[in-house]
Structures are given as C-alpha cells and as structure tokens.
Coordinates of C-alpha atoms in Angstrom, one line a residue:
Chain B
M23 CA -32.5 7.6 0.7
L24 CA -30.1 10.7 0.8
A25 CA -32.4 12.3 3.4
G26 CA -32.2 9.2 5.5
Y27 CA -28.5 9.1 5.3
V28 CA -28.3 12.8 6.3
A29 CA -30.5 12.2 9.3
R30 CA -28.4 9.2 10.4
R31 CA -25.2 11.3 10.1
L32 CA -26.7 14.1 12.0
V33 CA -27.6 11.8 14.9
G34 CA -24.1 10.3 14.6
A35 CA -22.7 13.8 15.1
I36 CA -24.4 14.3 18.4
P37 CA -21.8 12.3 20.5
V38 CA -19.0 14.0 18.7
L39 CA -20.5 17.5 19.5
L40 CA -21.1 16.4 23.1
G41 CA -17.4 15.3 23.2
V42 CA -16.3 18.7 21.7
S43 CA -18.3 20.6 24.4
L44 CA -16.8 18.5 27.1
V45 CA -13.3 19.1 25.9
V46 CA -14.0 22.8 25.7
F47 CA -15.6 22.8 29.2
L48 CA -12.7 20.7 30.7
A49 CA -10.1 22.9 29.0
M50 CA -11.4 25.7 31.2
Q51 CA -10.6 23.7 34.3
L52 CA -6.9 24.1 33.2
V53 CA -7.0 27.7 34.0
P54 CA -4.5 28.1 36.8
G55 CA -5.7 29.5 40.1
D56 CA -9.1 30.5 41.2
I57 CA -11.1 32.3 38.4
A58 CA -13.3 34.1 40.9
K59 CA -10.4 35.3 42.9
A60 CA -8.7 36.4 39.7
L61 CA -11.7 38.4 38.5
L62 CA -12.3 40.1 41.7
G63 CA -8.6 41.1 42.2
P64 CA -6.3 40.9 45.2
L65 CA -8.4 43.2 47.5
A66 CA -11.4 40.9 47.7
T67 CA -12.2 39.4 51.0
Q68 CA -12.5 35.6 51.3
E69 CA -16.2 36.0 51.9
T70 CA -16.8 38.0 48.7
V71 CA -14.8 35.5 46.8
E72 CA -17.0 32.6 48.2
E73 CA -20.1 34.5 47.3
F74 CA -18.9 35.2 43.8
R75 CA -17.9 31.6 43.4
H76 CA -21.5 30.7 44.4
Y77 CA -22.8 33.2 41.9
L78 CA -20.7 31.8 39.1
G79 CA -21.8 28.2 40.1
L80 CA -18.1 27.2 40.7
D81 CA -19.0 25.7 44.1
R82 CA -21.0 23.0 42.5
P83 CA -19.7 19.6 41.5
L84 CA -18.0 19.5 38.1
P85 CA -20.6 17.3 36.3
E86 CA -23.4 19.6 37.5
Q87 CA -21.4 22.6 36.3
Y88 CA -21.0 20.9 32.8
V89 CA -24.7 20.1 32.5
N90 CA -25.7 23.7 33.4
W91 CA -23.2 25.2 31.2
L92 CA -24.2 22.9 28.2
W93 CA -27.9 23.6 28.9
R94 CA -27.4 27.3 28.7
A95 CA -25.1 27.0 25.7
L96 CA -27.8 25.1 23.9
H97 CA -30.1 28.0 24.6
G98 CA -27.7 30.4 23.1
D99 CA -26.3 31.6 26.4
L100 CA -22.5 31.4 26.5
G101 CA -22.1 33.5 29.6
R102 CA -20.8 37.0 29.9
S103 CA -17.5 38.5 28.8
F104 CA -15.6 39.3 32.0
S105 CA -13.9 42.3 30.4
S106 CA -16.7 44.0 28.5
N107 CA -19.6 42.5 30.6
M108 CA -21.5 41.9 27.3
P109 CA -23.2 38.5 26.6
V110 CA -20.7 36.4 24.8
T111 CA -23.3 35.3 22.2
D112 CA -24.0 38.9 21.3
L113 CA -20.3 39.6 21.0
L114 CA -19.8 36.6 18.7
V115 CA -22.8 36.9 16.3
D116 CA -21.3 39.8 14.2
R117 CA -17.9 38.3 14.4
L118 CA -19.2 34.9 13.2
R119 CA -20.7 36.7 10.1
N120 CA -17.4 38.4 9.4
S121 CA -15.5 35.2 9.7
A122 CA -17.9 33.5 7.4
I123 CA -17.2 36.3 4.8
L124 CA -13.5 35.6 5.2
L125 CA -13.9 31.8 5.1
A126 CA -16.1 32.1 1.9
G127 CA -13.5 34.4 0.3
S128 CA -10.8 31.9 1.1
L129 CA -12.6 28.9 -0.1
V130 CA -13.6 30.5 -3.3
I131 CA -9.8 30.9 -3.9
A132 CA -8.4 27.7 -2.3
I133 CA -10.5 25.0 -3.7
P134 CA -10.6 26.0 -7.4
L135 CA -7.0 27.0 -7.4
G136 CA -5.8 23.9 -5.6
I137 CA -7.9 21.5 -7.9
A138 CA -6.8 23.4 -11.1
V139 CA -3.1 23.3 -10.2
G140 CA -3.2 19.8 -9.1
L141 CA -5.1 18.7 -12.3
I142 CA -2.8 20.4 -14.7
S143 CA 0.3 19.1 -12.9
A144 CA -1.1 15.6 -13.1
I145 CA -1.9 15.9 -16.7
R146 CA 1.5 17.5 -17.5
R147 CA 3.4 15.2 -15.3
D148 CA 7.2 15.7 -15.2
T149 CA 7.1 18.8 -17.3
P150 CA 8.6 22.1 -16.1
F151 CA 5.1 23.3 -15.0
D152 CA 4.7 20.2 -12.8
R153 CA 8.2 20.5 -11.2
V154 CA 7.9 24.3 -10.6
T155 CA 4.4 24.1 -9.2
M156 CA 5.1 21.1 -7.0
G157 CA 8.2 22.8 -5.6
A158 CA 6.2 26.0 -5.0
T159 CA 3.3 24.0 -3.3
L160 CA 5.8 22.2 -1.0
I161 CA 7.1 25.5 0.2
A162 CA 3.7 27.1 0.4
A163 CA 2.5 24.2 2.6
N164 CA 5.3 25.0 5.0
I165 CA 4.9 28.7 5.3
P166 CA 3.0 29.7 8.5
T167 CA -0.1 31.6 7.8
F168 CA 1.2 34.6 9.8
V169 CA 4.4 34.7 7.8
F170 CA 2.6 34.6 4.5
G171 CA 0.2 37.3 5.6
L172 CA 3.0 39.6 6.7
G173 CA 4.7 39.0 3.4
L174 CA 1.6 40.0 1.4
V175 CA 1.2 43.0 3.5
I176 CA 4.8 44.1 2.7
L177 CA 4.3 43.5 -1.1
F178 CA 0.8 44.6 -1.8
A179 CA -0.2 47.1 0.9
V180 CA 3.1 48.8 1.7
Q181 CA 5.3 48.6 -1.5
V182 CA 2.5 48.9 -4.1
K183 CA -0.5 50.3 -2.3
W184 CA -3.1 48.2 -4.1
F185 CA -4.9 46.9 -1.0
P186 CA -5.5 48.3 2.4
V187 CA -3.2 47.1 5.3
Q188 CA -5.9 46.0 7.6
G189 CA -9.5 46.3 8.7
M190 CA -12.7 45.3 7.0
V191 CA -14.1 48.6 5.8
D192 CA -12.6 52.1 5.1
L193 CA -13.9 54.2 7.9
R194 CA -13.5 57.4 6.0
G195 CA -15.0 56.0 2.8
E196 CA -18.6 55.2 2.1
G197 CA -18.2 51.5 2.5
G198 CA -20.2 49.3 0.2
R199 CA -19.4 45.9 -1.4
F200 CA -16.5 47.1 -3.4
D201 CA -14.8 48.5 -0.3
L202 CA -15.4 45.2 1.5
L203 CA -14.0 43.2 -1.4
K204 CA -10.9 45.4 -1.5
H205 CA -10.3 44.7 2.2
L206 CA -11.1 41.0 1.7
V207 CA -8.5 40.2 -1.0
L208 CA -5.3 40.0 1.1
P209 CA -6.7 38.2 4.1
A210 CA -8.6 35.7 1.9
V211 CA -5.5 35.0 -0.1
T212 CA -3.4 34.6 3.0
T213 CA -5.8 32.1 4.5
A214 CA -6.3 30.3 1.1
I215 CA -2.7 29.7 -0.2
P216 CA -1.4 27.1 2.3
P217 CA -4.6 24.9 2.1
A218 CA -4.6 25.4 -1.7
A219 CA -1.1 24.0 -1.8
I220 CA -2.1 20.9 0.1
I221 CA -5.2 20.4 -2.1
A222 CA -3.0 20.8 -5.2
R223 CA -0.6 18.1 -4.1
M224 CA -3.3 15.7 -3.0
V225 CA -5.3 16.2 -6.2
R226 CA -2.2 15.5 -8.3
S227 CA -1.4 12.3 -6.6
T228 CA -5.0 11.2 -6.6
M229 CA -5.3 11.9 -10.2
L230 CA -2.1 10.1 -11.1
E231 CA -3.3 7.1 -9.1
T232 CA -6.6 7.1 -10.9
M233 CA -5.1 7.5 -14.2
S234 CA -2.9 4.4 -13.8
Q235 CA -6.1 2.3 -13.3
E236 CA -7.1 -0.4 -15.8
Y237 CA -10.4 1.2 -16.9
I238 CA -8.5 4.3 -17.9
K239 CA -6.1 2.3 -20.0
A240 CA -9.1 0.5 -21.5
A241 CA -10.9 3.8 -22.3
R242 CA -7.7 5.0 -24.0
A243 CA -7.2 1.8 -25.9
N244 CA -10.8 2.3 -27.1
G245 CA -9.7 5.4 -28.8
L246 CA -11.5 7.9 -26.6
P247 CA -10.0 11.4 -26.8
E248 CA -7.6 12.1 -24.1
R249 CA -9.7 15.0 -22.9
T250 CA -12.7 12.8 -22.3
V251 CA -10.6 10.1 -20.6
T252 CA -9.1 12.7 -18.2
L253 CA -12.1 14.8 -17.5
R254 CA -15.0 12.4 -17.7
Y255 CA -13.4 9.2 -16.4
A256 CA -10.4 10.0 -14.3
L257 CA -11.6 13.2 -12.6
R258 CA -15.1 11.8 -12.1
N259 CA -13.6 9.0 -10.1
A260 CA -11.0 11.0 -8.3
L261 CA -13.6 13.4 -7.2
P262 CA -14.7 11.9 -3.8
P263 CA -11.1 11.9 -2.3
I264 CA -10.7 15.3 -3.6
V265 CA -13.8 16.5 -1.8
T266 CA -12.7 14.8 1.4
I267 CA -9.3 16.5 1.2
S268 CA -10.8 19.9 0.5
G269 CA -13.2 19.4 3.4
L270 CA -10.3 18.5 5.8
Q271 CA -8.5 21.6 4.6
I272 CA -11.4 23.7 5.8
G273 CA -10.3 22.8 9.3
F274 CA -6.8 24.2 8.7
L275 CA -8.5 27.2 7.0
L276 CA -10.4 27.8 10.2
G277 CA -7.1 27.5 12.2
G278 CA -5.2 29.7 9.9
A279 CA -7.9 32.3 9.9
V280 CA -7.2 33.0 13.5
F281 CA -3.7 34.4 12.5
T282 CA -5.1 36.1 9.4
E283 CA -7.7 38.0 11.5
Y284 CA -5.1 39.0 14.0
I285 CA -2.7 40.3 11.3
F286 CA -5.3 42.1 9.2
A287 CA -7.4 43.2 12.2
W288 CA -10.3 41.4 10.7
P289 CA -13.1 41.5 13.3
G290 CA -14.0 37.8 13.2
V291 CA -14.1 35.0 15.8
G292 CA -10.4 34.5 15.6
D293 CA -9.7 38.1 16.5
A294 CA -12.2 37.7 19.4
L295 CA -10.3 34.6 20.5
Y296 CA -6.9 36.4 20.4
K297 CA -8.3 39.4 22.4
G298 CA -10.0 37.0 24.9
I299 CA -6.7 35.2 25.5
L300 CA -4.8 38.5 25.9
S301 CA -7.3 39.8 28.5
R302 CA -7.8 36.3 30.0
D303 CA -11.5 36.6 29.2
I304 CA -12.3 33.0 29.7
A305 CA -15.9 33.1 28.6
V306 CA -15.1 34.6 25.3
V307 CA -12.2 32.0 24.7
Q308 CA -14.6 29.2 25.6
G309 CA -17.4 30.6 23.4
A310 CA -15.2 31.3 20.4
V311 CA -13.6 27.8 20.3
L312 CA -16.9 26.1 20.9
V313 CA -18.4 28.0 18.0
V314 CA -15.6 27.2 15.6
A315 CA -15.4 23.6 16.6
V316 CA -19.1 23.1 16.1
W317 CA -18.8 24.8 12.8
F318 CA -16.0 22.4 11.7
V319 CA -18.0 19.3 12.7
L320 CA -21.0 20.7 10.6
V321 CA -18.6 21.3 7.7
N322 CA -17.2 17.7 7.8
L323 CA -20.9 16.5 7.9
A324 CA -21.6 18.6 4.7
V325 CA -18.5 17.1 3.0
D326 CA -19.7 13.6 3.8
V327 CA -23.1 14.4 2.3
I328 CA -21.7 16.0 -0.9
N329 CA -19.4 12.8 -1.3
L330 CA -22.4 10.7 -1.0
A331 CA -24.2 12.6 -3.7
L332 CA -21.1 12.0 -5.9
D333 CA -20.6 8.4 -5.1
P334 CA -23.7 6.4 -4.4
R335 CA -21.5 3.3 -3.5
A336 CA -20.6 5.0 -0.2
R337 CA -24.2 4.9 1.0
G338 CA -24.1 2.3 3.8
Chain V
M147 CA -0.2 24.4 9.9
H148 CA -1.9 22.5 7.3
G149 CA -2.4 19.0 6.0
S150 CA 0.8 17.2 7.3
L151 CA -1.1 15.6 10.1
E152 CA -2.9 13.4 7.7
V153 CA 0.2 11.7 6.5
T154 CA 0.0 8.0 7.6
P155 CA 3.2 6.1 7.0
T156 CA 3.0 2.5 6.2
V157 CA 5.9 0.1 6.6
A158 CA 7.1 -3.2 5.3
V159 CA 6.6 -5.7 8.2
D160 CA 9.0 -8.5 7.5
A161 CA 12.6 -7.5 6.8
P162 CA 14.8 -9.9 4.9
A163 CA 17.2 -11.9 7.2
V164 CA 20.5 -10.0 6.7
S165 CA 23.0 -8.8 9.3
A166 CA 22.0 -5.6 11.0
E167 CA 25.1 -3.9 9.9
S168 CA 24.5 -4.4 6.2
R169 CA 20.9 -3.5 6.6
L170 CA 21.9 -0.2 8.2
G171 CA 24.4 0.5 5.4
E172 CA 21.7 -0.3 2.8
A173 CA 19.3 2.0 4.5
W174 CA 21.8 4.9 4.7
R175 CA 22.7 4.3 1.0
R176 CA 19.0 4.6 0.1
F177 CA 18.6 7.6 2.3
A178 CA 21.7 9.3 1.0
G179 CA 20.3 8.9 -2.6
D180 CA 17.5 11.2 -1.8
R181 CA 19.1 14.6 -2.3
L182 CA 16.3 16.6 -0.5
A183 CA 16.6 14.4 2.5
L184 CA 20.4 15.0 2.7
I185 CA 19.9 18.7 2.4
G186 CA 17.3 18.6 5.1
L187 CA 19.5 16.6 7.4
A188 CA 22.4 19.1 6.8
I189 CA 20.1 22.0 7.7
I190 CA 18.9 20.3 10.9
L191 CA 22.4 19.4 11.9
V192 CA 23.7 22.9 11.4
V193 CA 20.9 24.6 13.1
T194 CA 20.9 22.2 16.1
L195 CA 24.6 22.5 16.6
A196 CA 24.5 26.2 16.3
A197 CA 21.7 26.3 18.9
I198 CA 23.6 23.9 21.3
F199 CA 26.9 25.8 20.9
A200 CA 25.2 29.3 20.7
P201 CA 27.6 31.0 23.1
L202 CA 30.5 29.9 20.9
V203 CA 29.0 30.4 17.6
A204 CA 26.9 33.6 17.9
P205 CA 28.9 36.6 16.9
D206 CA 27.2 38.8 19.5
D207 CA 25.2 39.0 22.7
P208 CA 21.6 38.4 21.5
N209 CA 20.2 40.9 24.0
F210 CA 22.8 43.7 23.6
Q211 CA 21.1 46.8 22.1
Y212 CA 23.3 48.9 19.9
E213 CA 22.2 52.4 20.4
G214 CA 22.1 54.3 17.2
L215 CA 22.1 51.1 15.1
R216 CA 18.4 50.1 15.1
R217 CA 17.0 48.2 12.1
A218 CA 20.4 48.3 10.3
A219 CA 20.1 46.5 7.0
P220 CA 21.7 43.0 6.4
G221 CA 25.4 43.3 5.6
V222 CA 26.1 46.3 7.9
E223 CA 29.6 46.0 9.3
G224 CA 29.5 43.4 12.1
H225 CA 26.0 42.5 11.5
L226 CA 25.6 39.9 8.8
L227 CA 21.8 39.9 9.0
G228 CA 21.3 43.3 10.2
T229 CA 19.8 44.5 13.5
D230 CA 16.3 44.5 14.8
E231 CA 14.0 47.2 16.0
V232 CA 15.9 47.9 19.2
G233 CA 19.4 47.4 17.7
R234 CA 20.0 43.7 18.5
D235 CA 22.1 41.5 16.2
I236 CA 19.7 39.4 14.2
L237 CA 22.0 36.5 13.4
S238 CA 22.8 36.1 17.1
R239 CA 19.2 36.2 18.0
L240 CA 18.3 33.6 15.5
I241 CA 21.0 31.3 16.8
Y242 CA 19.9 31.7 20.4
G243 CA 16.3 31.6 19.4
G244 CA 16.8 28.3 17.8
R245 CA 17.4 26.9 21.2
L246 CA 13.8 27.6 22.2
S247 CA 12.2 27.1 18.8
L248 CA 13.7 23.6 18.5
F249 CA 13.1 22.7 22.1
V250 CA 9.4 23.5 22.0
S251 CA 8.9 21.6 18.8
V252 CA 10.9 18.5 19.3
T253 CA 10.3 17.9 23.1
P254 CA 6.5 17.7 22.8
T255 CA 6.7 15.5 19.8
V256 CA 8.9 13.0 21.7
I257 CA 6.6 13.2 24.8
A258 CA 3.6 12.6 22.6
A259 CA 5.1 9.8 20.8
V260 CA 5.7 8.0 24.1
I261 CA 2.2 8.6 25.3
A262 CA 0.8 7.6 21.9
L263 CA 2.8 4.5 21.9
L264 CA 1.4 3.3 25.3
L265 CA -2.1 4.3 24.3
G266 CA -1.8 2.7 20.8
L267 CA -0.3 -0.5 22.1
V268 CA -2.9 -0.9 24.8
A269 CA -5.8 -0.1 22.4
G270 CA -4.4 -2.1 19.6
Y271 CA -3.4 -5.1 21.7
A272 CA -6.5 -5.3 23.9
G273 CA -8.9 -4.7 21.0
G274 CA -12.6 -5.0 21.7
K275 CA -14.1 -2.6 24.2
T276 CA -10.8 -1.1 25.4
E277 CA -9.9 -0.2 21.8
Q278 CA -13.3 1.2 21.2
V279 CA -13.3 3.5 24.3
I280 CA -9.7 4.8 23.7
M281 CA -10.3 5.4 19.9
R282 CA -13.7 7.1 20.4
A283 CA -12.3 9.4 23.0
L284 CA -9.4 10.3 20.7
D285 CA -11.9 10.9 17.9
V286 CA -13.4 13.9 19.7
F287 CA -10.0 15.7 19.3
F288 CA -10.1 15.2 15.5
A289 CA -13.3 17.4 15.6
F290 CA -11.1 20.4 16.4
P291 CA -8.9 22.3 13.9
V292 CA -5.5 21.4 15.4
V293 CA -4.1 24.9 15.5
L294 CA -7.3 26.1 17.3
L295 CA -6.9 23.4 19.9
A296 CA -3.3 24.4 20.5
I297 CA -4.3 28.0 21.0
L298 CA -7.2 27.0 23.3
I299 CA -4.9 25.0 25.5
A300 CA -2.0 27.3 25.6
G301 CA -4.4 30.2 25.9
V302 CA -6.1 28.9 29.1
L303 CA -2.8 27.7 30.7
G304 CA -1.2 31.0 30.0
P305 CA 1.9 32.0 28.1
G306 CA 5.3 30.3 28.4
P307 CA 7.4 27.6 26.8
R308 CA 6.2 25.0 29.3
N309 CA 2.5 25.5 28.4
Q310 CA 3.4 25.7 24.8
I311 CA 4.9 22.3 25.0
I312 CA 1.8 20.9 26.9
A313 CA -0.5 22.3 24.3
I314 CA 1.5 20.6 21.4
V315 CA 1.5 17.3 23.2
F316 CA -2.2 17.6 23.5
I317 CA -2.8 18.1 19.7
L318 CA -0.3 15.4 18.7
V319 CA -1.3 12.5 21.0
P320 CA -4.6 11.6 19.2
Y321 CA -3.0 11.6 15.8
M322 CA 0.0 9.6 16.8
A323 CA -2.0 7.1 18.8
R324 CA -4.2 6.5 15.9
V325 CA -1.3 5.6 13.7
V326 CA 0.1 3.2 16.5
G327 CA -3.4 1.8 17.2
T328 CA -4.2 0.9 13.5
Q329 CA -0.9 -0.6 13.0
V330 CA -0.9 -2.7 16.2
S331 CA -4.5 -3.7 15.5
S332 CA -3.6 -5.1 12.1
L333 CA -0.3 -6.7 13.3
R334 CA -2.2 -8.6 16.2
R335 CA -3.9 -10.8 13.8
Q336 CA -0.8 -11.8 11.8
D337 CA 0.8 -15.2 11.9
F338 CA 4.1 -14.3 13.7
V339 CA 2.1 -12.8 16.5
E340 CA -0.1 -15.9 16.7
A341 CA 3.0 -18.1 16.5
A342 CA 4.6 -16.3 19.5
R343 CA 1.4 -16.6 21.4
A344 CA 1.3 -20.4 20.6
T345 CA 4.7 -20.8 22.0
G346 CA 3.5 -19.4 25.3
A347 CA 4.6 -15.7 25.1
G348 CA 2.8 -13.5 27.5
P349 CA 1.3 -10.1 26.6
V350 CA 4.4 -8.1 27.7
E351 CA 6.6 -10.3 25.7
I352 CA 4.4 -10.1 22.6
I353 CA 4.1 -6.3 22.8
G354 CA 7.8 -5.9 23.6
H355 CA 9.3 -8.4 21.1
E356 CA 6.7 -8.7 18.3
L357 CA 4.6 -5.5 18.2
L358 CA 6.9 -2.7 19.4
P359 CA 9.7 -3.2 16.8
N360 CA 7.2 -3.1 14.0
V361 CA 5.4 0.1 15.1
I362 CA 8.5 2.0 16.1
G363 CA 9.7 2.6 12.6
P364 CA 6.5 4.2 11.2
L365 CA 6.2 6.1 14.4
I366 CA 9.6 7.7 14.0
V367 CA 8.9 8.6 10.4
Y368 CA 5.6 10.2 11.4
A369 CA 7.2 12.0 14.3
T370 CA 9.9 13.5 12.1
V371 CA 7.4 14.8 9.6
L372 CA 5.3 16.2 12.6
V373 CA 8.4 18.0 14.1
G374 CA 8.4 20.0 10.9
F375 CA 4.7 20.8 11.3
M376 CA 5.2 21.6 15.0
I377 CA 7.9 24.1 14.2
L378 CA 5.2 26.0 12.4
V379 CA 2.6 25.5 15.3
A380 CA 5.0 26.4 18.0
A381 CA 6.1 29.5 15.9
G382 CA 2.4 30.4 15.6
L383 CA 1.9 30.2 19.4
S384 CA 4.9 32.3 20.0
F385 CA 3.8 34.8 17.4
F386 CA 0.6 35.0 19.4
G387 CA 2.6 35.8 22.5
L388 CA 1.7 32.3 24.1
G389 CA 5.4 31.1 23.9
A390 CA 8.7 32.7 24.9
S391 CA 8.6 36.0 26.9
P392 CA 11.3 38.7 27.0
P393 CA 14.2 38.7 27.3
A394 CA 14.0 35.0 26.0
S395 CA 12.9 34.8 22.5
D396 CA 12.3 32.3 19.6
W397 CA 11.7 32.7 15.9
G398 CA 8.0 33.1 16.1
Y399 CA 8.3 35.8 18.8
M400 CA 10.9 37.5 16.6
V401 CA 8.4 37.8 13.9
N402 CA 5.9 39.1 16.3
T403 CA 8.1 41.9 17.7
G404 CA 9.4 42.8 14.3
K405 CA 6.1 43.3 12.6
G406 CA 5.8 46.8 14.1
T407 CA 8.5 48.0 11.7
L408 CA 7.3 46.0 8.8
S409 CA 7.0 48.9 6.3
T410 CA 10.4 50.4 7.0
S411 CA 12.6 47.4 7.6
P412 CA 11.0 44.1 6.5
H413 CA 14.3 42.2 7.0
V414 CA 13.6 42.1 10.8
V415 CA 10.5 39.9 10.1
L416 CA 12.0 38.2 7.0
M417 CA 15.0 36.6 8.7
P418 CA 13.2 34.6 11.4
S419 CA 10.5 33.8 8.8
I420 CA 12.9 32.2 6.6
M421 CA 14.4 30.2 9.4
I422 CA 10.9 28.9 10.4
V423 CA 10.1 27.8 6.8
L424 CA 13.6 26.4 6.2
V425 CA 13.7 24.2 9.3
A426 CA 10.0 23.1 8.8
L427 CA 10.9 22.0 5.3
A428 CA 14.1 20.3 6.4
F429 CA 12.2 18.0 8.8
T430 CA 9.6 17.3 6.1
F431 CA 12.3 16.2 3.7
V432 CA 14.1 14.0 6.2
G433 CA 10.8 12.5 7.2
D434 CA 10.0 11.7 3.5
G435 CA 13.5 10.2 3.1
L436 CA 13.0 8.0 6.1
R437 CA 9.7 6.8 4.8
N438 CA 11.2 5.8 1.5
V439 CA 13.9 3.8 3.4
L440 CA 11.4 2.1 5.5
D441 CA 8.9 1.5 2.7
P442 CA 10.6 1.6 -0.6
Q443 CA 7.5 0.4 -2.5
G444 CA 5.2 2.8 -0.8
H445 CA 4.3 6.4 -1.6
A446 CA 6.8 7.6 -4.0
A447 CA 6.7 11.3 -3.1

C-alpha cells in the first residue's frame, strides 16, 4: 500500500518537475541582449553571430528549443560552461556531492536541535528557559545566513582559532575525515541555525496545541505519568506537522547554503551558481538551479512518504 | 530567509456594526497594547524618516573618504559608528543606505500585493477551471527554494536595484496570490456574497464591495510580515553583488565590501548587519501586532 502511494506521488511529481524545468528554461530568456553576440564579443561579424546562433539552436522556435534542452537534460547533458568550456554536468557532479555533505551536516544539527528546543520550551512553557529561547529563536530567524556566517567566522575562526576560515580541506595537511569534519563545522552551523530556530518555534506551538487536546487531558486524568503523556501521546501526534515543517525548512536550507558556500568557499553547487552569475555563465546558472530545484522536489516527496509512514490516516 | 513565507493570516470576516472612528480607536488601543509591535513601529518610523531626510540627518557625506582614518573604531571623534575600509563615515552610509534597502524591499512587496490581489480575486471568484489553471501554475514556483529563485532571476537579469525588485516581485506573487485566492474562494460561498448576488449585483460590484474589503486586511498583515523577510532577501541579493553598485550602496552591499577587513575591524560588517536584523525584526513585530488587531482570537503569538 505504501509502495502504491509512493508510485502515485512519483507520477504526481512529474508535472511539477516539468513546470520547474520550464521556469528555469524561460528564466534564461530574461537574459538581456543576444547570448550569441555576448559570447562572441564585439568584434564578431553579423555572419559569425548568425552561425553561432544556429550552432546553439537559438534560431529555432522557443517550444522546440525547450523540448531539445529538456531532452538533453534528461540524458544528463546540461550543455557546456561558456567560461571553462567543460560540460556542465561534469562540473556539477563533484559539487553536488560537496553540497550534499554540507546539507547532511546542517540537517544533523538543525532538526534535532530545533525539535529538542521546541519540545523543552513547550513542556516548560512560560519559564525563563522558554522566554529566553523563544526570544533567541525569533532573532535567529531574522538573521540573514551571510551575516550569521560572518559572525561565526569572526568568533571561532579569527578570535579563537578553533576552526578554519574557509575551504573544505586543508591543502597542506593530509586531509582525511577529521580534516573534513573540522572544515564542516562552521558552514554546517551557519546553514543550520536559522532553520533550526523556525523548527523550534513551530514545534513549540504544535506541541502546545496538541497538549491542549481532550485526549491528552483524559490521559492525564487517568493518572498516566506526565512523561508518558508528553512523549508517547502528545509528541506522537504532533510528529506529522513537525516532519512537514522540517521538510519545508530543507528548502530554506538549500537557499541559505548558497550564501554559506560563498562565505566559506565551500565548493558546492551554490558556489558554482555564484561564480556562474559573476561570469554570466548562463549554462552553469541554469544547470545549478535546475539541479537544486529537482533536489528540493524530491526532498518534499520524501517528507510526504515519511509522514505517511507515521500517520496512516493520511493515505488517500 | 526562512520560514516566514508560510505564515498565513486569518481574519474575522464580519465586524460588529460600530462607527468607523471607534473601531479605529479600538484597533489602535489593541495594537498599542502590544509592546513589541510599538517598538517595531518606532524603529520603522525612525529608519524611514532618517532615510527620507538623509541629507539633513546624516552627519557626513556618505561617500567622502577620510584619508588616514580608515577602519576607525566606533566612537572616534566625529564618527559615532566609526569609518569603513576606505574611511567613509559608517553612520552616514547606514542612513543613506537605508533609502535603497527600504526601497528595494517595500516596493516589490507592494507591486506583488497588487498583482496577487488581481490574480487571487480572479482565481477565487471565477473558481472552476480558471482557478485550477492559475493555482497550478503558481504551484510550480513553490517547488523552488525562494532565495534560490530570487538569485536565479536577479542573476540572469543582471545586477542593479531595478532587477532586484523584479526578482523579489517574482518570488512574492505566488505566495500572496495563494493567500488571496484561498480567502476569496471561501468567501464566495458565504451568505452575504450570495445575498449581494441575489439582489442583482454584478461581478465587479461583488468583487469591489464584498470580496475586496475582506481580503485586503489579511493581505496587508501578510505583506507587512513579508517586508521584514524581503529586507533579508534584498540584503542577500545585494551581498551577492546583485543589487546596488558603487557609489550607491545599501546595507547588504556594505556587509559585502566590509567582509574583506573582517579580522581587523569587524565593526564595518557588524553595523550594517545589525541594521538588517533590526529592521527585519521590526516589520515582523508590526505584522504580528496587526494580525492580533485583525484577528484577536487567532494565533496568539
């Protein structure tokens, strides 16, 4: 039954993915001026420009261009980087892995931290702990990722030199897992804290709402220990919205990661995106955004499936 | 740049029949009872007035470079917040920078609200196929992380405040239109709309007299909260070099140029960062306060 649902959701994701690809494709039409002319420079003759346009397929009608582009993208061909002349796919593969490492690191921090803080605040409602953490999360949710990242750099990489300022490996060291982990800490925390703050706030309000329900009162009236009531009854039922919120935050995590990668020179997709924008390397920008958006759609899908496993009532 | 987009305001539809004046007074009393909202409002007023009257308020020319006074610490004679990496007065730059920072956050939110209002009213009122098509098309945009979409659009259009505004309009319209659409869609089936229709009111009249007044409140609340979030997004774009370009500057760009001297003079980065967070928070507080005024029973924050 779960498998059937997953299959249905996968099919349902296809129009969304097509829409996403269409948006990314159409966004490229917003590039001002003639791409072919821009690439060839001011000295190119009209004839060469026409030839190059033909070579790039820019002289075809728009729908045909889209279908061709999509067809190639489906076969793993995202075009060539204009500045390095490398296939965009090759360029992004390593970076995708690096971004995944950063994302995993951030998730490992954001989700448990957010849920724990939210839970404790809900249980100790209106205590000093609750007030302080809710104030702190409100501020943390309004700090831009790049400001937070720079703040961490000042504190932990410049003042006390616990962690490296940037990069993914120590080029002079021997590398290895420990080295990677040392480089991962600050970027992962930077990306994780703002979403963790949102998760904490949502978990708190969801838990408070659940704890005011009749069956919780009934469980309490029956003399069940508070621990059991909170963890087994309230948390169990508050879990699906919590998973949904955490899943949504992954999208913001992916957005924030672009800034983190830039600040810490983390060689991920976001860093490629930034460099692509700087050098007006359209193919790279297109590829990077497409990859991240598809990733996000798949993450949302996974969140739905997890929720389903948690809450059989949602199976429709 | 986080979860704020998901805030969906609700509103009490039928207001009691009292005079508009006393209702306004009551609303203000409730708003003024919220200390955070008042603080937020005060911050917004001060920053906005300072930005508008920048030439009168700023102690210095924001672009004048004091030779030999680079990266002066806050409190140095004549420079309350210190000077930046090329010796410009930071306070004056913050005041002038506020013009752009506020402009590129508020303008797109207002533009997006108008577009979303039209889309949402049409979708919600027409219902059926029209609603389906509009809402499904907007759904595609929800598949993108918002900040990424803003970077994509600003990135392909090229740097500059105008393109920054276009990018922000793009990311806001789907979210705002959904709020309006859902609201209108549920209002359409209510009695007072049916009654208006029964008395022979046409679509324009129904939309203008019955639906619009009921969606405008929640939309204003939502827009206020969103301005706070857009302060962050706009600052992010500027930080990425997709916004203001020299000699013009805004808070995000000040953070960007200051980060080169982060280790020796962190205050150059710190000052504009504080402004960004402060103003973003202020709009959030005011938005929450407005929501409580419009919907006293709803979400107690």
